[in-house]
Coordinates of C-alpha atoms and ligand atoms in Angstrom, one line a residue:
M11 CA 39.8 -48.2 229.3
E12 CA 40.9 -44.6 229.4
K13 CA 42.5 -43.3 226.2
Q14 CA 46.2 -42.5 226.7
P15 CA 47.0 -39.0 225.6
R16 CA 49.1 -38.9 222.4
L17 CA 52.8 -38.0 222.8
L18 CA 54.3 -35.7 220.2
A19 CA 58.0 -34.6 219.9
S20 CA 59.3 -32.6 216.9
Q21 CA 61.9 -30.1 216.1
L22 CA 60.1 -26.9 215.2
F23 CA 61.3 -23.5 214.3
L24 CA 60.5 -20.6 216.7
K25 CA 61.8 -17.0 216.2
N26 CA 65.4 -17.5 215.0
S27 CA 66.1 -20.9 216.5
V28 CA 65.2 -24.5 216.3
F29 CA 63.4 -25.9 219.4
E30 CA 62.6 -29.4 220.5
V31 CA 58.9 -29.3 221.2
L32 CA 57.2 -31.9 223.3
L33 CA 53.6 -32.5 224.2
N34 CA 52.8 -35.3 226.7
G35 CA 49.2 -34.8 227.7
V36 CA 50.1 -32.7 230.7
L37 CA 52.8 -30.3 229.5
L38 CA 53.8 -28.6 226.3
T39 CA 57.5 -27.8 226.5
W40 CA 59.8 -26.2 224.0
K41 CA 63.6 -26.1 224.5
E42 CA 66.1 -24.4 222.3
I43 CA 68.5 -26.7 220.5
P44 CA 72.1 -25.2 220.5
A45 CA 73.2 -24.6 216.9
N46 CA 75.7 -27.5 216.8
K47 CA 73.1 -30.1 217.8
K48 CA 70.4 -29.5 215.3
V49 CA 68.7 -32.3 213.5
V50 CA 67.4 -31.3 210.2
S51 CA 63.9 -32.9 210.4
G52 CA 61.8 -35.5 212.1
S53 CA 61.6 -36.4 215.8
I54 CA 64.4 -36.6 218.3
H55 CA 64.3 -38.7 221.4
H56 CA 67.4 -37.7 223.4
P57 CA 67.6 -35.0 225.9
I58 CA 69.4 -31.9 224.8
K59 CA 71.3 -29.8 227.3
G60 CA 71.5 -25.9 227.3
G61 CA 69.4 -23.3 225.5
T62 CA 66.2 -21.6 226.8
S63 CA 63.3 -23.7 227.7
H64 CA 59.6 -23.1 228.4
S65 CA 56.9 -25.2 229.8
V66 CA 53.1 -24.7 229.8
S67 CA 50.5 -26.9 231.4
V68 CA 48.0 -28.2 228.8
S69 CA 45.3 -27.1 231.2
E70 CA 46.5 -23.6 230.8
I71 CA 46.5 -23.5 227.0
L72 CA 43.6 -21.4 225.7
A73 CA 43.7 -22.3 222.0
V74 CA 45.7 -23.4 219.0
R75 CA 45.3 -22.1 215.5
E76 CA 46.9 -22.2 212.1
L77 CA 48.9 -19.3 210.9
D78 CA 49.8 -18.4 207.3
V79 CA 53.4 -17.6 206.8
G80 CA 55.6 -15.9 204.4
G81 CA 56.7 -13.8 207.4
G82 CA 54.8 -14.0 210.6
T83 CA 53.7 -12.0 213.6
N84 CA 55.9 -11.7 216.6
D85 CA 54.8 -12.6 220.1
D86 CA 54.0 -9.0 220.8
G87 CA 52.0 -8.7 217.6
R88 CA 54.6 -6.8 215.5
W89 CA 55.5 -8.0 212.0
Q90 CA 58.5 -10.1 212.0
K91 CA 60.6 -10.8 208.9
M92 CA 61.9 -14.3 209.0
P93 CA 65.2 -15.4 207.6
Q94 CA 64.4 -16.6 204.0
K95 CA 66.1 -20.0 204.4
L96 CA 64.3 -20.9 207.6
T97 CA 60.9 -19.8 206.3
E98 CA 61.4 -22.0 203.3
A99 CA 62.4 -24.9 205.5
Y100 CA 59.6 -24.4 208.0
P101 CA 56.7 -22.7 206.1
Y102 CA 53.8 -24.2 208.0
A103 CA 53.0 -22.4 211.3
F104 CA 50.6 -22.7 214.2
T105 CA 50.1 -20.5 217.2
V106 CA 49.4 -21.6 220.7
S107 CA 47.8 -19.1 223.1
Y108 CA 48.4 -19.9 226.8
V109 CA 48.4 -18.4 230.3
E110 CA 51.5 -16.7 231.5
R111 CA 51.9 -15.6 235.1
A112 CA 53.0 -12.0 235.7
R113 CA 53.5 -9.9 238.9
Q114 CA 51.1 -10.0 241.9
H115 CA 49.0 -12.9 240.8
R116 CA 48.2 -11.4 237.4
W117 CA 47.7 -13.7 234.5
R118 CA 48.2 -12.7 230.9
C119 CA 47.5 -14.4 227.5
S120 CA 50.7 -15.1 225.6
D121 CA 51.2 -16.5 222.1
V122 CA 53.9 -18.7 220.8
T123 CA 54.2 -19.5 217.1
F124 CA 55.9 -22.7 215.9
H125 CA 56.9 -23.3 212.3
C126 CA 56.9 -26.8 210.8
S127 CA 58.6 -28.3 207.8
D128 CA 55.4 -29.8 206.4
G129 CA 51.6 -29.3 206.5
V130 CA 51.0 -32.9 207.8
L131 CA 53.2 -32.3 210.8
R132 CA 51.4 -29.0 211.5
Q133 CA 48.0 -30.7 211.3
Q134 CA 49.2 -33.4 213.6
W135 CA 50.3 -30.8 216.2
I136 CA 47.1 -28.7 215.9
Q137 CA 44.8 -31.8 216.1
T138 CA 46.7 -33.3 219.1
I139 CA 46.6 -30.1 221.1
R140 CA 42.9 -29.7 220.3
E141 CA 42.2 -33.3 221.3
Q142 CA 43.9 -32.7 224.6
L143 CA 42.0 -29.4 225.2
T144 CA 38.7 -31.1 224.4
A145 CA 39.5 -33.7 227.1
L146 CA 39.5 -31.0 229.7
T147 CA 35.9 -31.4 230.8
S148 CA 35.9 -28.6 233.4
R149 CA 36.1 -25.9 230.8
P150 CA 33.0 -23.9 230.1
K151 CA 31.7 -23.7 226.5
H152 CA 28.6 -21.5 226.9
L153 CA 28.3 -18.7 229.4
L154 CA 25.6 -16.3 230.5
V155 CA 27.2 -12.9 231.1
Y156 CA 25.6 -10.0 233.1
I157 CA 27.2 -6.5 232.8
N158 CA 26.5 -3.7 235.3
P159 CA 27.1 -0.6 233.3
Y160 CA 27.0 1.6 236.4
G161 CA 29.3 -0.3 238.8
G162 CA 32.6 1.2 240.1
K163 CA 33.9 3.7 237.6
Q164 CA 31.1 2.8 235.1
Q165 CA 33.6 1.0 232.9
G166 CA 31.8 -2.4 232.9
E167 CA 30.8 -2.6 229.2
C168 CA 34.1 -1.2 228.0
I169 CA 36.1 -3.7 230.1
Y170 CA 34.1 -6.6 228.8
E171 CA 34.2 -5.6 225.1
Q172 CA 37.9 -4.7 225.1
K173 CA 39.5 -7.1 227.5
V174 CA 37.3 -10.1 228.1
A175 CA 35.2 -10.8 224.9
P176 CA 38.3 -11.3 222.7
L177 CA 39.7 -13.9 225.1
F178 CA 36.4 -15.8 225.3
A179 CA 36.3 -15.8 221.5
C180 CA 39.9 -17.0 221.3
A181 CA 39.0 -19.9 223.6
S182 CA 35.8 -20.7 221.5
I183 CA 33.5 -19.9 224.4
S184 CA 30.1 -18.6 223.2
T185 CA 28.2 -16.1 225.4
D186 CA 24.7 -14.6 225.9
V187 CA 25.3 -11.1 227.2
I188 CA 22.8 -9.1 229.2
V189 CA 23.6 -5.5 230.1
T190 CA 21.5 -4.8 233.1
E191 CA 18.9 -2.0 233.0
H192 CA 18.2 -1.6 236.7
A193 CA 19.3 -2.9 240.1
N194 CA 18.2 -6.6 240.7
H195 CA 17.8 -7.1 237.0
A196 CA 20.4 -9.9 237.0
R197 CA 19.1 -11.4 240.3
D198 CA 15.5 -11.6 239.1
H199 CA 16.4 -12.9 235.6
L200 CA 18.4 -15.7 237.2
K201 CA 15.7 -16.5 239.7
T202 CA 12.8 -16.8 237.3
E203 CA 13.6 -16.6 233.6
A204 CA 17.1 -17.7 232.7
E205 CA 17.4 -21.1 230.9
L206 CA 20.1 -22.3 233.2
K207 CA 20.4 -25.7 231.5
K208 CA 21.9 -24.0 228.4
Y209 CA 25.0 -22.7 230.3
D210 CA 28.2 -24.0 232.0
G211 CA 28.5 -20.9 234.1
V212 CA 27.4 -17.3 234.9
V213 CA 29.7 -14.4 234.6
C214 CA 29.2 -11.0 236.2
V215 CA 31.0 -7.8 235.2
G216 CA 30.8 -5.5 238.1
G217 CA 31.6 -5.2 241.8
D218 CA 30.7 -7.1 245.0
G219 CA 27.1 -5.8 244.7
M220 CA 26.7 -7.3 241.3
F221 CA 28.2 -10.6 242.4
S222 CA 25.8 -10.6 245.3
E223 CA 22.9 -10.3 242.9
I224 CA 24.1 -13.3 241.0
V225 CA 24.5 -15.3 244.2
H226 CA 21.0 -14.4 245.3
G227 CA 19.5 -15.3 241.9
L228 CA 21.3 -18.6 241.7
V229 CA 20.9 -19.7 245.3
S230 CA 17.2 -18.8 245.4
R231 CA 16.6 -20.5 242.1
T232 CA 18.3 -23.7 243.3
Q233 CA 16.3 -23.8 246.5
R234 CA 13.1 -23.2 244.7
D235 CA 13.8 -25.9 242.1
N236 CA 14.6 -28.3 245.0
G237 CA 11.7 -27.4 247.2
V238 CA 13.8 -25.9 250.0
D239 CA 12.3 -23.1 252.2
Q240 CA 14.8 -20.3 252.5
N241 CA 12.9 -18.8 255.4
S242 CA 13.8 -21.5 257.8
P243 CA 17.2 -20.7 259.4
E244 CA 17.9 -24.4 260.2
E245 CA 17.2 -25.6 256.7
K246 CA 20.1 -27.3 254.8
L247 CA 20.5 -25.5 251.5
V248 CA 21.2 -27.2 248.2
P249 CA 24.5 -26.2 246.6
C250 CA 24.4 -24.5 243.2
S251 CA 25.7 -26.4 240.3
L252 CA 26.7 -23.5 238.0
R253 CA 30.0 -21.8 238.6
I254 CA 30.2 -18.0 238.9
G255 CA 32.9 -15.9 237.3
I256 CA 33.6 -12.3 238.4
I257 CA 35.1 -9.8 236.0
P258 CA 36.0 -7.0 238.5
A259 CA 34.6 -3.6 237.6
G260 CA 33.4 -2.4 241.0
S261 CA 34.5 -0.2 243.8
T262 CA 35.8 -2.8 246.3
D263 CA 36.0 -6.1 244.4
C264 CA 36.8 -7.9 247.6
I265 CA 35.4 -11.3 246.4
C266 CA 37.5 -11.3 243.3
Y267 CA 40.6 -10.0 245.1
A268 CA 40.4 -12.7 247.8
T269 CA 39.7 -15.6 245.5
V270 CA 42.2 -14.7 242.7
G271 CA 44.7 -12.4 244.4
I272 CA 44.2 -9.4 242.2
N273 CA 41.3 -7.4 240.8
D274 CA 42.2 -7.6 237.2
P275 CA 39.7 -8.3 234.4
V276 CA 42.1 -10.3 232.1
T277 CA 43.3 -12.5 235.0
S278 CA 39.7 -13.3 235.9
A279 CA 38.7 -14.0 232.3
L280 CA 41.6 -16.5 232.1
H281 CA 40.5 -18.3 235.3
V282 CA 37.1 -18.7 233.7
I283 CA 38.5 -20.0 230.4
V284 CA 40.7 -22.6 232.0
G285 CA 37.7 -23.8 234.0
D286 CA 39.0 -23.2 237.5
S287 CA 36.7 -24.1 240.4
Q288 CA 36.7 -22.7 243.9
P289 CA 34.0 -23.6 246.4
M290 CA 32.8 -20.9 248.8
D291 CA 30.8 -20.6 252.0
V292 CA 27.7 -18.5 252.1
C293 CA 26.0 -17.1 255.2
S294 CA 22.3 -16.9 255.4
V295 CA 20.9 -14.0 257.4
H296 CA 17.5 -14.3 259.1
H297 CA 15.3 -12.1 261.2
N298 CA 12.5 -13.8 263.2
N299 CA 12.4 -16.8 260.9
T300 CA 12.3 -14.6 257.8
F301 CA 15.1 -14.8 255.3
L302 CA 16.8 -11.4 254.8
R303 CA 19.9 -12.0 252.6
Y304 CA 23.0 -14.0 251.9
S305 CA 26.5 -12.8 252.7
I306 CA 29.7 -14.1 251.2
S307 CA 32.3 -11.6 252.4
L308 CA 31.5 -9.2 255.2
L309 CA 28.6 -8.8 257.6
G310 CA 29.4 -5.7 259.6
Y311 CA 27.5 -3.8 262.3
G312 CA 28.7 -0.5 263.8
F313 CA 31.7 0.9 261.9
Y314 CA 31.2 -0.8 258.5
G315 CA 27.4 -0.5 258.7
D316 CA 27.7 3.2 259.3
V317 CA 30.3 3.7 256.6
L318 CA 28.1 2.0 254.1
A319 CA 24.9 3.8 255.1
D320 CA 26.7 7.2 254.7
S321 CA 28.5 6.2 251.5
E322 CA 25.2 5.1 249.7
R323 CA 24.2 8.8 249.7
K324 CA 27.5 9.6 247.9
R325 CA 27.4 7.1 245.1
W326 CA 28.2 9.9 242.7
M327 CA 31.7 10.1 244.2
G328 CA 32.5 6.6 242.9
P329 CA 34.9 4.4 244.8
A330 CA 36.3 7.4 246.8
R331 CA 33.0 7.5 248.7
Y332 CA 34.1 4.7 251.0
D333 CA 37.2 6.7 252.1
F334 CA 35.2 9.8 252.6
S335 CA 32.5 8.1 254.6
G336 CA 35.2 6.0 256.4
F337 CA 36.9 9.1 257.6
K338 CA 33.6 10.7 258.7
T339 CA 32.5 7.6 260.5
F340 CA 35.8 7.3 262.2
L341 CA 35.5 10.8 263.6
T342 CA 31.9 10.2 264.6
H343 CA 33.1 7.2 266.8
H344 CA 29.7 5.7 267.6
H345 CA 29.4 2.6 269.7
Y346 CA 26.4 0.2 270.0
E347 CA 25.2 -1.9 272.8
G348 CA 24.0 -5.5 272.4
A349 CA 24.5 -9.2 272.9
V350 CA 26.3 -11.5 270.5
S351 CA 25.8 -15.2 270.9
F352 CA 27.7 -17.7 268.8
L353 CA 28.3 -21.4 268.2
P354 CA 32.1 -21.9 268.0
A355 CA 33.5 -24.2 265.3
T356 CA 35.3 -26.8 267.4
D357 CA 35.8 -29.5 264.7
I358 CA 38.3 -27.6 262.6
L359 CA 42.0 -27.2 262.9
G360 CA 42.6 -23.5 262.2
T361 CA 41.9 -20.4 264.3
P362 CA 41.6 -16.8 263.2
R363 CA 44.9 -16.0 264.8
D364 CA 46.9 -18.5 262.7
K365 CA 49.7 -17.3 260.5
T366 CA 48.6 -19.7 257.7
R367 CA 46.6 -18.3 254.9
C368 CA 43.9 -19.7 252.6
R369 CA 45.8 -20.5 249.4
A370 CA 45.1 -22.4 246.2
G371 CA 44.9 -26.1 246.7
Y372 CA 43.6 -25.7 250.3
V373 CA 40.9 -28.3 250.8
G374 CA 38.3 -26.8 253.2
T375 CA 37.2 -28.9 256.1
V376 CA 33.8 -30.1 255.1
S377 CA 31.2 -29.9 257.9
L378 CA 31.7 -32.8 260.2
P379 CA 28.8 -34.4 262.0
E380 CA 30.6 -34.9 265.3
Q381 CA 31.1 -31.5 266.8
Y382 CA 32.4 -31.4 270.3
E383 CA 29.5 -30.6 272.6
V384 CA 30.4 -27.0 273.2
G385 CA 27.5 -24.7 273.8
W386 CA 26.8 -21.2 272.6
G387 CA 29.0 -18.4 273.9
V388 CA 27.6 -15.0 274.7
V389 CA 29.4 -11.7 274.7
R390 CA 27.6 -8.6 275.9
G391 CA 28.8 -5.0 275.8
K392 CA 29.3 -1.8 273.9
F393 CA 30.9 -2.3 270.5
L394 CA 32.4 -0.1 267.9
A395 CA 32.2 -2.9 265.3
I396 CA 30.8 -6.4 265.1
N397 CA 32.2 -8.0 261.9
A398 CA 31.7 -11.5 260.5
A399 CA 34.2 -12.3 257.8
S400 CA 33.4 -15.5 256.0
M401 CA 36.6 -15.1 253.9
S402 CA 39.6 -12.9 254.4
C403 CA 37.9 -9.8 252.7
A404 CA 41.3 -8.9 251.3
C405 CA 41.0 -5.9 248.9
P406 CA 43.3 -3.2 247.6
R407 CA 42.5 -1.1 250.7
S408 CA 43.6 -4.0 253.0
P409 CA 45.7 -6.6 251.1
M410 CA 45.5 -9.0 254.0
G411 CA 41.9 -8.4 254.7
L412 CA 39.6 -8.1 257.8
S413 CA 40.5 -11.7 258.8
P414 CA 43.7 -12.7 257.1
A415 CA 43.5 -16.4 258.2
A416 CA 39.8 -16.9 257.2
H417 CA 39.2 -19.7 254.7
L418 CA 37.0 -19.5 251.7
A419 CA 35.3 -22.9 252.0
D420 CA 35.6 -24.3 255.6
G421 CA 32.0 -23.7 256.7
T422 CA 32.9 -21.0 259.3
T423 CA 32.9 -17.3 259.6
D424 CA 35.3 -15.2 261.8
L425 CA 33.4 -13.2 264.3
I426 CA 35.4 -10.1 265.2
L427 CA 34.2 -8.0 268.1
V428 CA 35.7 -4.6 268.6
R429 CA 34.7 -3.1 271.9
K430 CA 34.3 0.5 272.7
C431 CA 37.8 2.1 273.0
S432 CA 39.4 5.4 272.4
R433 CA 39.6 6.9 268.9
F434 CA 43.4 6.5 269.1
N435 CA 43.1 2.8 269.8
F436 CA 40.5 2.3 267.1
L437 CA 42.8 4.0 264.6
R438 CA 45.7 1.7 265.6
H439 CA 43.4 -1.2 265.0
L440 CA 42.3 0.1 261.6
L441 CA 45.8 0.9 260.6
R442 CA 46.9 -2.6 261.2
H443 CA 44.6 -3.7 258.4
T444 CA 47.0 -2.1 256.0
S445 CA 50.1 -3.9 257.1
K446 CA 51.1 -7.4 258.3
D447 CA 50.6 -6.4 262.0
D448 CA 48.0 -8.4 263.9
Q449 CA 44.8 -6.4 264.2
F450 CA 43.4 -8.9 266.8
D451 CA 46.3 -8.5 269.2
M452 CA 44.6 -5.7 271.1
T453 CA 42.8 -5.8 274.5
F454 CA 39.5 -4.5 273.1
V455 CA 39.4 -6.9 270.1
E456 CA 38.3 -10.6 270.3
V457 CA 37.8 -13.0 267.4
H458 CA 36.0 -16.3 267.3
R459 CA 35.7 -18.8 264.5
V460 CA 32.0 -19.7 264.4
R461 CA 29.3 -21.7 262.5
R462 CA 26.3 -19.6 263.7
F463 CA 25.7 -16.4 265.6
R464 CA 23.0 -14.1 266.7
F465 CA 22.9 -10.4 267.5
T466 CA 20.4 -8.6 269.7
P467 CA 20.7 -4.9 270.1
R468 CA 20.3 -3.8 273.7
H469 CA 17.6 -1.2 273.3
C470 CA 15.5 -3.7 271.5
Q471 CA 15.5 -7.0 273.2
N472 CA 12.3 -7.6 271.3
D473 CA 13.2 -6.4 267.8
S474 CA 10.2 -8.1 266.2
E475 CA 8.4 -5.0 265.3
L476 CA 11.4 -2.9 264.6
D477 CA 12.0 -1.5 261.2
L478 CA 15.4 0.2 261.5
R479 CA 14.7 2.6 258.7
E480 CA 11.8 4.1 260.6
N481 CA 12.0 3.5 264.3
G482 CA 15.8 3.5 264.5
K483 CA 16.1 7.0 263.2
Q484 CA 13.3 8.2 265.5
L485 CA 15.0 6.7 268.5
F486 CA 18.3 8.3 267.6
S487 CA 16.8 11.8 267.0
Q488 CA 14.9 11.4 270.3
I489 CA 18.1 10.6 272.2
C490 CA 20.0 13.5 270.6
R491 CA 17.3 16.0 271.1
D492 CA 17.4 15.1 274.8
H493 CA 21.2 15.7 274.9
P494 CA 21.9 18.3 272.3
A495 CA 25.6 18.7 273.0
C496 CA 26.4 15.2 274.0
S497 CA 28.4 12.7 272.1
C498 CA 26.1 9.8 272.8
S499 CA 25.7 7.1 270.2
P500 CA 22.4 6.2 268.5
A501 CA 20.8 3.0 269.8
Y502 CA 21.2 1.2 266.5
S503 CA 23.6 0.9 263.7
S504 CA 22.8 -1.0 260.5
W505 CA 24.2 -4.3 259.2
N506 CA 26.4 -4.0 256.1
C507 CA 25.7 -7.3 254.3
D508 CA 28.2 -7.4 251.4
G509 CA 27.6 -3.8 250.7
E510 CA 23.8 -3.8 251.2
I511 CA 22.1 -2.3 254.3
L512 CA 19.8 -4.8 256.1
P513 CA 16.5 -3.5 257.5
H514 CA 16.9 -5.1 260.9
A515 CA 19.5 -5.0 263.7
A516 CA 18.5 -8.3 265.3
I517 CA 19.7 -11.1 263.1
E518 CA 20.6 -14.8 263.1
V519 CA 23.3 -16.0 260.9
G520 CA 24.3 -19.5 259.8
V521 CA 27.2 -20.6 257.5
H522 CA 26.4 -22.9 254.6
C523 CA 29.6 -24.8 253.7
Q524 CA 30.6 -24.6 250.0
L525 CA 27.2 -23.6 248.8
I526 CA 28.5 -21.9 245.6
K527 CA 31.5 -22.3 243.3
L528 CA 33.6 -19.7 241.5
F529 CA 35.7 -19.8 238.4
A530 CA 38.8 -19.3 240.5
R531 CA 41.4 -21.4 242.3
G532 CA 42.2 -19.4 245.4
I533 CA 45.4 -17.3 245.7
E534 CA 48.4 -19.0 244.3
E535 CA 51.6 -19.1 246.4
Q536 CA 54.0 -16.4 245.1
P537 CA 57.1 -18.7 244.6
L538 CA 55.2 -20.6 241.9
F539 CA 55.2 -17.4 239.9
E540 CA 58.9 -16.8 240.6
D541 CA 59.8 -20.2 239.1
L542 CA 57.5 -20.0 236.1
A543 CA 58.3 -16.5 235.3
N544 CA 61.9 -17.2 234.9
P545 CA 62.5 -18.0 231.3
Q546 CA 65.7 -19.9 232.1
C547 CA 64.0 -22.2 234.5
A548 CA 64.8 -25.9 234.3
L549 CA 62.1 -28.2 233.0
Ligands
16C608 C1 43.7 4.6 258.5 C2 43.4 3.7 257.3 C3 42.6 2.5 257.7 C4 42.2 1.7 256.6 C5 41.4 0.5 257.1 C6 40.9 -0.2 256.0 C7 40.2 -1.4 256.3 C8 39.4 -1.8 255.1 C9 38.8 -3.1 255.2 C10 37.9 -3.3 254.1 C11 37.1 -4.5 254.2 C12 36.2 -4.5 253.0 C13 35.3 -5.6 253.2 C14 34.4 -5.7 252.0 C15 33.1 -5.5 252.0 C16 32.3 -5.6 250.8 O1 31.4 -6.7 251.0 C17 31.5 -4.3 250.6 C18 30.8 -4.4 249.2 O2 31.7 -4.1 248.2 N1 32.3 -3.2 250.7 C19 32.1 -2.3 251.6 O3 31.2 -2.3 252.4 C20 33.0 -1.1 251.6 C21 33.6 -1.0 252.9 C22 34.7 0.0 252.8 C23 35.3 0.4 254.1 C24 36.3 1.4 253.9 C25 36.8 1.8 255.2 C26 37.8 2.9 255.1 C27 38.2 3.4 256.5 C28 38.9 4.6 256.5 C29 39.2 5.1 257.9 C30 39.9 6.3 257.9 C31 40.3 6.8 259.2 C32 41.3 7.9 259.1 C33 41.6 8.5 260.3 C34 42.7 9.6 260.2
ATP609 N1 21.7 -1.2 235.4 C1 21.8 -0.9 236.7 N2 21.4 0.3 237.1 C2 21.6 0.6 238.4 N3 22.0 -0.2 239.4 C3 22.5 -1.4 239.0 C4 22.3 -1.8 237.6 N4 22.8 -3.1 237.5 C5 23.2 -3.4 238.8 N5 23.0 -2.4 239.6 C6 23.3 -2.4 241.1 O1 24.4 -1.6 241.3 C7 25.0 -1.9 242.6 C8 26.5 -1.7 242.6 O2 27.1 -2.4 241.6 P1 28.5 -3.1 241.7 O3 28.6 -4.0 242.7 O4 28.8 -3.6 240.3 O5 29.5 -1.8 241.8 P2 30.0 -1.0 243.1 O6 29.0 -0.9 244.1 O7 30.7 0.2 242.6 O8 31.1 -2.0 243.6 P3 31.3 -2.7 245.0 O9 30.1 -3.5 245.2 O10 32.5 -3.5 244.7 O11 31.5 -1.7 246.0 C9 24.6 -3.4 242.8 O12 24.1 -3.5 244.1 C10 23.6 -3.7 241.7 O13 22.5 -4.3 242.3
CA610 CA1 34.9 -19.5 255.6

């Protein structure tokens, strides 16, 4: 039989007042007792009206610890002198650290210190809270942490040491930390060496590129351990068991932003500590039955491919390189010819044009065996951009993202085709990414929710021998030498695969539903914050 959580109710002293404190296995609540209703000691069992009240879910308590008194520390860490009489009456203190919601999906760690009249009561409280925390089996105890010291503004190590490590220590999480020494260090370590059995999760401190390394390491390792061949595009991949945490310290941080709602290191660390779990889709990208890469956020050909290719040469500029290259690519206004064929997702309810958003608690449609018999669709033409967004791709540049209604874990990707149009119209389309306006409501844009797709560039219907880095450039320079003053576009762009350039233009993509899990819960609805942030809220 399941053990019932112990119920505790006491009158405890907090700041300058007496509170009725209650722990019921789900919630810890404390409610101020108006001065005229105070009971001197022991438990009370009747509801008390009036006074401020607070409530914290046990699942969002980080830790509880004893505190020596004679005075005490305030919630904001300042020394607080307590009234002599009350300190004498309640000399035994304990502090509870818990998650508090702040603005714009930010989480913060807050402390509340309760004072008890005797040591036995204090022990009872500490022990009971600890028992209830131990019963939360989804919380990680031992983590493997990779820090990219060169991501984003090169603050990775500092962010981890100052903001994250103290929180992990407070929550009694032990860590093995590796500061990477070169690109693909984390990927290769995970793929071949790391003793994964020792850990409850992997944390990366860096940007989307660093996260991508972790995904490649973990997914490849899992397939190898299970004898699955990644080179076969049709193969069903085995999901990874370890969850991944992202401490954002990169330039775009779109995976973190779209799964948590903000790119904030403390918020992400707290999601790891409370043991959140968010499944996510992963796209596999193949060329001629050879595995190229996995994509979790954006696969972009044309505009986003060209922005990335240009920005890679400007890494020294830091995150601003994307704006610089974005502006330059916008002015260049190249279009690319080719054919996109895709398998529409017919067995799901949503569409990319929905007004609904993927939010915390959304249960993704798990792949269903009975798809309607709808064949592949084909779209041919000249495109400014071909984007596949497997999730919204919300980021600080575009708070709603490339595909605002995309879901994190529904086994589909939103294929966005932007046909050749004027610069003015393309600018209108881009601008809509920065507001709530519908970027798909334009004649030259179409969007399909798909399970698989292929792209074949026009100039290379047989792309088997093509290596873009070599032949692509030659072809472009050839064309432009022939038309020195023309504004013709090169034959090929490159694919931007989560911030990495792919070596081929002709690719085949399949979505693997819920292949990985993150220490996140999806974006919480804002009203939840409004209620909980209000200190006067009713219990
Ligand atoms: C006029 C303002 C329009 C703003 C439109 C902004 C749309 C931004 C949508 C961003 C989507 C990011 C998707 C995430 C991709 C990541 O896996 C990847 C790795 O981190 N990041 C990038 O590839 C980094 C890609 C970064 C792309 C930045 C593009 C900036 C475009 C600026 C265009 C300026 C035109 C101005 C004309 C006057
Ligand atoms: N020690 C290292 N030295 C050089 N490169 C590294 C090192 N560790 C990781 N990398 C590589 O750095 C690249 C960029 O890292 P990261 O994603 O952390 O930052 P970013 O590119 O600034 O951010 P974003 O990906 O969000 O745009 C990654 O592709 C990763 O492979
Ligand atoms: Ca998806």
